[in-house]
mmCIF file of C-alpha atoms in Angstrom:
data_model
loop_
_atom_site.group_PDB
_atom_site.id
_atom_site.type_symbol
_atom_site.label_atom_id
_atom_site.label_comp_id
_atom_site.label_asym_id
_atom_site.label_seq_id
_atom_site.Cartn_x
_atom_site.Cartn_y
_atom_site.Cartn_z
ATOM 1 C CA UNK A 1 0.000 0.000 0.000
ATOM 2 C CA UNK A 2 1.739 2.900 -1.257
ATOM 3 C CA UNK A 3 2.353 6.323 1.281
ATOM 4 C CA UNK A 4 0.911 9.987 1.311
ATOM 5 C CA UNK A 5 3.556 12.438 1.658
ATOM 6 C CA UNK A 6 2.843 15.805 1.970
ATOM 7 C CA UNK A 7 5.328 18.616 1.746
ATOM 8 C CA UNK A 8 3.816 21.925 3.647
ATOM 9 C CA UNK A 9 5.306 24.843 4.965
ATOM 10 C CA UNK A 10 2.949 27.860 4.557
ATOM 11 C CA UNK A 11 6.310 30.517 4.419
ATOM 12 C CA UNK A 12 6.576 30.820 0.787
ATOM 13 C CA UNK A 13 10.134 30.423 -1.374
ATOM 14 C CA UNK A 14 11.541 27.638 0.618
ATOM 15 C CA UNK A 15 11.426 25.388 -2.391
ATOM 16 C CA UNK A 16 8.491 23.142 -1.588
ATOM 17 C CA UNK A 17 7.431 23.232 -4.920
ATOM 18 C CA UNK A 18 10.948 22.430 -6.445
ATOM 19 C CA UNK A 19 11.447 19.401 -3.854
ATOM 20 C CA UNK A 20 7.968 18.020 -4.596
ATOM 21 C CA UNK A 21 9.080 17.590 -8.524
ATOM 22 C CA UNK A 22 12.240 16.511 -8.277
ATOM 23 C CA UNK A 23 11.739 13.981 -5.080
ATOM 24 C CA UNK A 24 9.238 12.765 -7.332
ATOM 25 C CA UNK A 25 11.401 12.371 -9.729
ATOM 26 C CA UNK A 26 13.971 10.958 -7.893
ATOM 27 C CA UNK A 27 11.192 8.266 -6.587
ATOM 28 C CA UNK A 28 10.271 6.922 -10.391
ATOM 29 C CA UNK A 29 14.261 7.105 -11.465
ATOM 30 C CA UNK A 30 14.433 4.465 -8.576
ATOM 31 C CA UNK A 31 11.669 1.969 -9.810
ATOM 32 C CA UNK A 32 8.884 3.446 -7.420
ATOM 33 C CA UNK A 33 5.304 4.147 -9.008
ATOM 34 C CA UNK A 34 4.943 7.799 -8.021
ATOM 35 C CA UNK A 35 2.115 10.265 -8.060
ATOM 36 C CA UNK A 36 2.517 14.144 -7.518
ATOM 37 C CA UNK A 37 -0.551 16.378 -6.762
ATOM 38 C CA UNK A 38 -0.357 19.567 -7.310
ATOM 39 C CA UNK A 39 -2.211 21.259 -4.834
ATOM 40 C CA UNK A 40 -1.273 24.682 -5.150
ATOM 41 C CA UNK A 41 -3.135 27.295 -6.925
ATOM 42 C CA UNK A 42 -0.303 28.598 -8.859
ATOM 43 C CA UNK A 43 0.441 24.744 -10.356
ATOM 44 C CA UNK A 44 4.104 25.076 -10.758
ATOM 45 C CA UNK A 45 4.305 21.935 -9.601
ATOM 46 C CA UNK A 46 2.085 21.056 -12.911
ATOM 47 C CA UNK A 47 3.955 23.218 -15.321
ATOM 48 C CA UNK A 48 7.194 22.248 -13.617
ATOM 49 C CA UNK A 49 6.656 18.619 -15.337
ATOM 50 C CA UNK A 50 5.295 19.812 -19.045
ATOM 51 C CA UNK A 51 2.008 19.760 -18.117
ATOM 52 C CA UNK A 52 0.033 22.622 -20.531
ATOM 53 C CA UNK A 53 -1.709 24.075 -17.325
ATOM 54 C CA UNK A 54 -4.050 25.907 -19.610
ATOM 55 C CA UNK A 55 -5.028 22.955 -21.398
ATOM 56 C CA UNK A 56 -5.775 20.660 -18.744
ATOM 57 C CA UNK A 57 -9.657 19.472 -18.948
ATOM 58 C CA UNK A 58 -9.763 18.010 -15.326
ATOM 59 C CA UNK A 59 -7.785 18.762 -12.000
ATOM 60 C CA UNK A 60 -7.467 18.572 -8.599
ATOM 61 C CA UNK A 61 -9.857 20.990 -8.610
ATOM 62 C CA UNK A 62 -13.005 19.040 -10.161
ATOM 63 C CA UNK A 63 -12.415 16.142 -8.089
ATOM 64 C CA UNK A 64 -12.841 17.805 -4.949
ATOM 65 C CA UNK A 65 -15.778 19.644 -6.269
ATOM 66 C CA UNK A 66 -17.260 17.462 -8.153
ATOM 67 C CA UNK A 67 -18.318 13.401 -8.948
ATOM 68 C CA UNK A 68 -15.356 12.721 -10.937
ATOM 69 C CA UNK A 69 -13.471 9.993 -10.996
ATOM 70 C CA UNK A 70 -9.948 10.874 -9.704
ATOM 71 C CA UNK A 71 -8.594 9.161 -12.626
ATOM 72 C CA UNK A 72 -9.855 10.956 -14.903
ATOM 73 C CA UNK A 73 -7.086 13.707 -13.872
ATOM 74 C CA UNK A 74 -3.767 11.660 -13.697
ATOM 75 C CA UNK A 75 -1.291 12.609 -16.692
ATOM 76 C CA UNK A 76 1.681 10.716 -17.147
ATOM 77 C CA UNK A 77 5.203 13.348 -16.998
ATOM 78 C CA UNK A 78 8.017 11.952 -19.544
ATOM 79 C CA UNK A 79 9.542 10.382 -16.190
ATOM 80 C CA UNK A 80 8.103 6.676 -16.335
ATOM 81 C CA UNK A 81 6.332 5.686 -13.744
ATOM 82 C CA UNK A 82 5.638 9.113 -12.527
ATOM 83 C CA UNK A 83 1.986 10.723 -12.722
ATOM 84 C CA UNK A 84 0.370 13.991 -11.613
ATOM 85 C CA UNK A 85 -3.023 15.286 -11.134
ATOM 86 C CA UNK A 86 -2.303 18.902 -12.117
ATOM 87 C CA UNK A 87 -3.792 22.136 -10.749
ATOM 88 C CA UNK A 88 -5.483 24.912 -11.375
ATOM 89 C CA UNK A 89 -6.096 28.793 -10.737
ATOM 90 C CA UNK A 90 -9.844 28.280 -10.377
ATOM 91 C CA UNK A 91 -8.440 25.971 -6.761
ATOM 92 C CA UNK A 92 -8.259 29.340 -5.296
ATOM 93 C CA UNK A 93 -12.013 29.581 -5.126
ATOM 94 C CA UNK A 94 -12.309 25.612 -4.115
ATOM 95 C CA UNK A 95 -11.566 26.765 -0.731
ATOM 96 C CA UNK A 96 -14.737 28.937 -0.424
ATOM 97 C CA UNK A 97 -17.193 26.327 -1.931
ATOM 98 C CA UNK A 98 -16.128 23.796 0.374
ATOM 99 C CA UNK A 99 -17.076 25.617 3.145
ATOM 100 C CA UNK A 100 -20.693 24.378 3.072
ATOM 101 C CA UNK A 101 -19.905 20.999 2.704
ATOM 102 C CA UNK A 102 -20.016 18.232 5.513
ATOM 103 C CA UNK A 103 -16.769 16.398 6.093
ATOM 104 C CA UNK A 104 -15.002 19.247 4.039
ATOM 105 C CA UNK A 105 -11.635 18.145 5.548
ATOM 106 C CA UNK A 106 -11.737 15.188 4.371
ATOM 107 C CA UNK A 107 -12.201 14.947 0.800
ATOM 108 C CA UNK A 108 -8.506 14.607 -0.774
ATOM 109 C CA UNK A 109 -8.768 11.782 2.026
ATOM 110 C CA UNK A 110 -11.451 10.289 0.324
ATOM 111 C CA UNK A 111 -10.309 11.202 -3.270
ATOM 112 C CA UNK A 112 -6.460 9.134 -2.472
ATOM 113 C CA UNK A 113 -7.832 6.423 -0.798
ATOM 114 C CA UNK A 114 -8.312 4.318 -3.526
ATOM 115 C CA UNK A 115 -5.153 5.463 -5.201
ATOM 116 C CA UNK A 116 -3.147 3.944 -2.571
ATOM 117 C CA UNK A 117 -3.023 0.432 -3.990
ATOM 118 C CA UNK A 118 -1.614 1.867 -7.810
ATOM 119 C CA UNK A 119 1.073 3.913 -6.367
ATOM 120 C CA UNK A 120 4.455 3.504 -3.901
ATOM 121 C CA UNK A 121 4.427 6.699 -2.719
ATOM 122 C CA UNK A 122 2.140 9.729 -3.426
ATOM 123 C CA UNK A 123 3.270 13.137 -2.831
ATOM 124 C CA UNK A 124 1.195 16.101 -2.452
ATOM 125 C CA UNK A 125 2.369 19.695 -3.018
ATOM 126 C CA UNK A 126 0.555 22.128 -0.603
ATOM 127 C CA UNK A 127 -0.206 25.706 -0.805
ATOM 128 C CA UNK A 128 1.976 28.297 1.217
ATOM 129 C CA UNK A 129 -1.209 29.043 3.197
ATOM 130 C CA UNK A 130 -3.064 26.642 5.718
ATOM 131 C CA UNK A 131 -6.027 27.113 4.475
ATOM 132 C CA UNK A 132 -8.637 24.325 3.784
ATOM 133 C CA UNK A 133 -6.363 22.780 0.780
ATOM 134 C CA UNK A 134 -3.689 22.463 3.049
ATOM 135 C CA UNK A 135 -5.597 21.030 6.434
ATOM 136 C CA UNK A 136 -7.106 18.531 3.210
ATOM 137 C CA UNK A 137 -3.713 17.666 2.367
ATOM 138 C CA UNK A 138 -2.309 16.736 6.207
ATOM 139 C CA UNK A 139 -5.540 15.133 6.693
ATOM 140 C CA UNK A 140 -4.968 12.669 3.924
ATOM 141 C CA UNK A 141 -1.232 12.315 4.661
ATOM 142 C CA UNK A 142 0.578 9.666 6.540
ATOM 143 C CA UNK A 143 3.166 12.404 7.238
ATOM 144 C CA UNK A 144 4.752 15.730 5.999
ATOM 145 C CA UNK A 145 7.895 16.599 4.691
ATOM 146 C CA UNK A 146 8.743 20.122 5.977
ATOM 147 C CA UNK A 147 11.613 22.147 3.593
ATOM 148 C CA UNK A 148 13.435 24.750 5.817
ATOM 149 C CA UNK A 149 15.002 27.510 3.748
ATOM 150 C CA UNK A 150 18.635 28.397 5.364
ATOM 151 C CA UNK A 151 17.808 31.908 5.403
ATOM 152 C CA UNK A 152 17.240 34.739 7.852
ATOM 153 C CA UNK A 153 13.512 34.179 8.629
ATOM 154 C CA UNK A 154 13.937 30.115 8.261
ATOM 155 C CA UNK A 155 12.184 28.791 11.209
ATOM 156 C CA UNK A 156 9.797 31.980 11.221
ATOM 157 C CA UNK A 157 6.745 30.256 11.220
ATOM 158 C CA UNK A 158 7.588 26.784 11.834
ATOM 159 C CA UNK A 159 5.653 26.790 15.501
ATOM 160 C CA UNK A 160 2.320 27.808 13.630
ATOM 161 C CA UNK A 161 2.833 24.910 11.025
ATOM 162 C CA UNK A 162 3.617 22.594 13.920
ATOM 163 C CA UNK A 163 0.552 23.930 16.099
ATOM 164 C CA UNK A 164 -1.703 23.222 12.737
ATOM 165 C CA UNK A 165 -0.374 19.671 12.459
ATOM 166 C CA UNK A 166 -0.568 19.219 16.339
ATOM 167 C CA UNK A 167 -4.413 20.109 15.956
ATOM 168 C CA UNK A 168 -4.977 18.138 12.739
ATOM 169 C CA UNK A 169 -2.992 14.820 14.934
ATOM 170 C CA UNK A 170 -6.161 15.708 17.187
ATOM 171 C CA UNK A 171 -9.067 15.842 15.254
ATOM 172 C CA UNK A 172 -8.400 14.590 11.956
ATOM 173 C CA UNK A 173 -5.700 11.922 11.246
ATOM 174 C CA UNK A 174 -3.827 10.652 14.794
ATOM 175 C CA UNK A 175 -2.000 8.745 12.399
ATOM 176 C CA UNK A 176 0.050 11.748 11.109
ATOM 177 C CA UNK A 177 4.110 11.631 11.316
ATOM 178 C CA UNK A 178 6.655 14.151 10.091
ATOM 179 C CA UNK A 179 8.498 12.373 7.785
ATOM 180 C CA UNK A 180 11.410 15.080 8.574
ATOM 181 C CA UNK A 181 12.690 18.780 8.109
ATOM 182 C CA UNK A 182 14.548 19.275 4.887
ATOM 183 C CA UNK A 183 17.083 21.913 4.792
ATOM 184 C CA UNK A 184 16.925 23.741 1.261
ATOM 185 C CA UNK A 185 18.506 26.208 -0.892
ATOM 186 C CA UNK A 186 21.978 25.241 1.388
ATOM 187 C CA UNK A 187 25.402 27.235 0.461
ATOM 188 C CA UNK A 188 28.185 26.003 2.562
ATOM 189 C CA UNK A 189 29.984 28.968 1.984
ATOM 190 C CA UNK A 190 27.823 31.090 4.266
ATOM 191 C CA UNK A 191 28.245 31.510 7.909
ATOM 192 C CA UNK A 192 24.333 31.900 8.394
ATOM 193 C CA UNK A 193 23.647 28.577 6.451
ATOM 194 C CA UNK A 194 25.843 26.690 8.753
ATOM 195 C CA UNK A 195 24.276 28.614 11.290
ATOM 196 C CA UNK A 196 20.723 28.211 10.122
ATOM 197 C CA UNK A 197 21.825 24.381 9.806
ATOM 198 C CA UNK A 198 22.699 23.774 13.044
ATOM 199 C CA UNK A 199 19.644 25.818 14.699
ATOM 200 C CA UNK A 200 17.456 23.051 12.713
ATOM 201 C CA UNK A 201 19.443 20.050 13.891
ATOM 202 C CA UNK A 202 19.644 21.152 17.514
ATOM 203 C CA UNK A 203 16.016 22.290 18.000
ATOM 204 C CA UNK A 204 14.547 18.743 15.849
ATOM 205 C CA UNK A 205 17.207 16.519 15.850
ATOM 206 C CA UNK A 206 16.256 13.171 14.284
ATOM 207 C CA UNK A 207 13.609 14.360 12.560
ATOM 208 C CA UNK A 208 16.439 16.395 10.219
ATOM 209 C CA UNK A 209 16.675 14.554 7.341
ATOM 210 C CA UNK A 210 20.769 13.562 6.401
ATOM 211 C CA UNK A 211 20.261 15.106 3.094
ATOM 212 C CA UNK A 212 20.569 19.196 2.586
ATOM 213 C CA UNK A 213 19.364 20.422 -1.100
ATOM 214 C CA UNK A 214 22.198 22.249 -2.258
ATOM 215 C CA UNK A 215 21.765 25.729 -3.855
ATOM 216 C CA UNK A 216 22.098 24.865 -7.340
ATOM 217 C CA UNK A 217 21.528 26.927 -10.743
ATOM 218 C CA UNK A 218 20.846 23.784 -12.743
ATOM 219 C CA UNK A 219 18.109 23.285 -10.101
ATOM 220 C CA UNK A 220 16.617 26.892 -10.654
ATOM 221 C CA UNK A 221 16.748 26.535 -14.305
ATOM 222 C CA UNK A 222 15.334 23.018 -14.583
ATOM 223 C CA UNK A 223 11.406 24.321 -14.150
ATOM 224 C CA UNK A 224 11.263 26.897 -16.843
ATOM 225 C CA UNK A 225 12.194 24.085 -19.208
ATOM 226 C CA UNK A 226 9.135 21.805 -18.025
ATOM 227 C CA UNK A 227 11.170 19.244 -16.856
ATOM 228 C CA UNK A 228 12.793 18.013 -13.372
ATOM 229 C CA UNK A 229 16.608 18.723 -12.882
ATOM 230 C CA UNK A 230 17.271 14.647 -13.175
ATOM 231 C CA UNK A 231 16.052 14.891 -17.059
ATOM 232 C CA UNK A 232 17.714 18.144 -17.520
ATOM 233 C CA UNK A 233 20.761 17.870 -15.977
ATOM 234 C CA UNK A 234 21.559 14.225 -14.564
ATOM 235 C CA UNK A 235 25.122 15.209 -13.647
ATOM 236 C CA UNK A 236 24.249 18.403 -11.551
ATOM 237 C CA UNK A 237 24.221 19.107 -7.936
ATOM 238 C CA UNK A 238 20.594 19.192 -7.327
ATOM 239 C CA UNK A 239 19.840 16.161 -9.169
ATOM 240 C CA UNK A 240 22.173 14.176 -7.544
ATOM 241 C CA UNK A 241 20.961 15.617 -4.217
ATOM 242 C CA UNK A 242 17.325 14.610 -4.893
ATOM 243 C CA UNK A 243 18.556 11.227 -5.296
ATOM 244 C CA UNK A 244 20.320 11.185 -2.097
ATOM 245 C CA UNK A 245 17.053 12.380 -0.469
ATOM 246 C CA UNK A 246 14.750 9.860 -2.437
ATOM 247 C CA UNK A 247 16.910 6.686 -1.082
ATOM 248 C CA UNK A 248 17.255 8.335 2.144
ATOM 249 C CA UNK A 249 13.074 8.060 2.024
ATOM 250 C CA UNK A 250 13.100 4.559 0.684
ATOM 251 C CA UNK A 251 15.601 3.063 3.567
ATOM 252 C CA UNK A 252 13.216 4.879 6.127
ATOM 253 C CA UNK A 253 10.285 3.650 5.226
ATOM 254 C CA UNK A 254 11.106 0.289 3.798
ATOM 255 C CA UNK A 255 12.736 -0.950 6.333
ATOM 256 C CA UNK A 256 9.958 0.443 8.605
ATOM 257 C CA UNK A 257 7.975 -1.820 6.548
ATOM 258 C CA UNK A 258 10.033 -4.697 6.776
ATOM 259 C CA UNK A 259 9.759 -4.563 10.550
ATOM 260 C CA UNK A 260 6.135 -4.301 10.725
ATOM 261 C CA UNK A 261 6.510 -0.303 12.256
ATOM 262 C CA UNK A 262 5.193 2.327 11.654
#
């Protein structure tokens, strides 16, 4: 039964979006069935793949408003064996309409559950807000994945994200983990990275994930093409980072697995 990942933090420009494609990615390069949903209004995730967001006929956005069948809005990415439900602009108003509905946070829940069994591992790319998407999201997650950007302001915010998730481990899904805190957009050169770096390790410890995402050009470029870094640039930093942080996810949880934990 394949695993929900989501990847939240509700600070914007921490590279959520860029980790979300690329771990992906990563996941499919290593023989794992992978599906990315783009859950994000602006779907870069979407574009950041080749999807033509302007052409797309069904997304996220009419399954959780509508009766349609969630497979109707899976598009295969020239990665094999990764998929993606793309977005759309008209999600920002999805929030709204679902006010009015009963069980409103649960119906990505409802939407994935039957995806489970066709995929390894199923990544969702949230919003930087924690709005309704978002609370959707962590509700249908088994855990989040929570990129840190080693800048000035990095864990700004980070105690609201982890109050929302405290709440949502509450009411909504007991069941939810953090996968880990993924430091991104990393220069070794700079004294406040390192410093930034070990802030992160000392205040969550474990839950820092061995791999740092490199600040990488090849990386930056890599979106406007339609395609993740590993398919434009195999050789470069931030591909071969990715990878690093896609087997670092597979040990985890597969040997999790193999010891009947959780």
């Amino acid at each position: 039964m394949g695993k929900i990942i989501a990847l939240a933090n509700q600070k914007g420009g921490v590279g959520k979006t860029t980790t979300s494609i690329n771990l992906a990615a990563s996941l499919a390069t290593l023989e794992r069935k992978v599906l990315l949903i783009d859950a994000d209004p602006q779907a870069n995730s979407s574009s950041g793949v080749g999807v033509d967001v302007n052409g797309v006929e069904t997304s996220i956005y009419e399954c959780i408003g509508g009766d349609i069948d969630v497979h109707e809005a899976i598009y295969t990415t020239d990665i094999e064996g990764m998929d993606i439900i793309p977005s759309h602009i008209d999600l920002v108003g999805a929030e709204i309409e679902m006010l009015s509905l009963d069980n409103r946070e649960m119906k990505l829940k409802a939407l994935l559950s039957p995806l489970r069994e066709e995929y390894d591992y199923i990544l969702i790319d949230c919003s930087p807000s924690l709005g309704l998407i978002t609370v959707n999201a962590l509700t249908a997650a088994d855990s989040v994945i929570i990129p840190v950007q080693c800048e000035y302001f990095a864990l700004e915010g980070i105690s609201k994200l982890l109050n929302t998730i405290k709440i949502i481990k509450k009411r909504l899904n007991p069941e939810l983990q953090i996968e880990g805190f993924l430091l991104t957009m990393f220069d070794s050169r700079l004294r406040l990275a390192n410093q930034i770096y070990e802030e992160v390790k000392r205040h969550f410890q474990e839950l820092v994930f061995k791999t740092v995402i490199m600040r990488n050009v090849k990386l930056s470029e890599a979106p406007s093409h339609g395609m993740p870094v590993i398919l434009y640039d195999a050789e470069s930093r931030g591909a071969k980072n990715h990878l690093a942080l896609a087997q670092e996810i597979i040990r985890k949880n597969e040997k999790k697995k193999q010891y009947g934990t959780t």
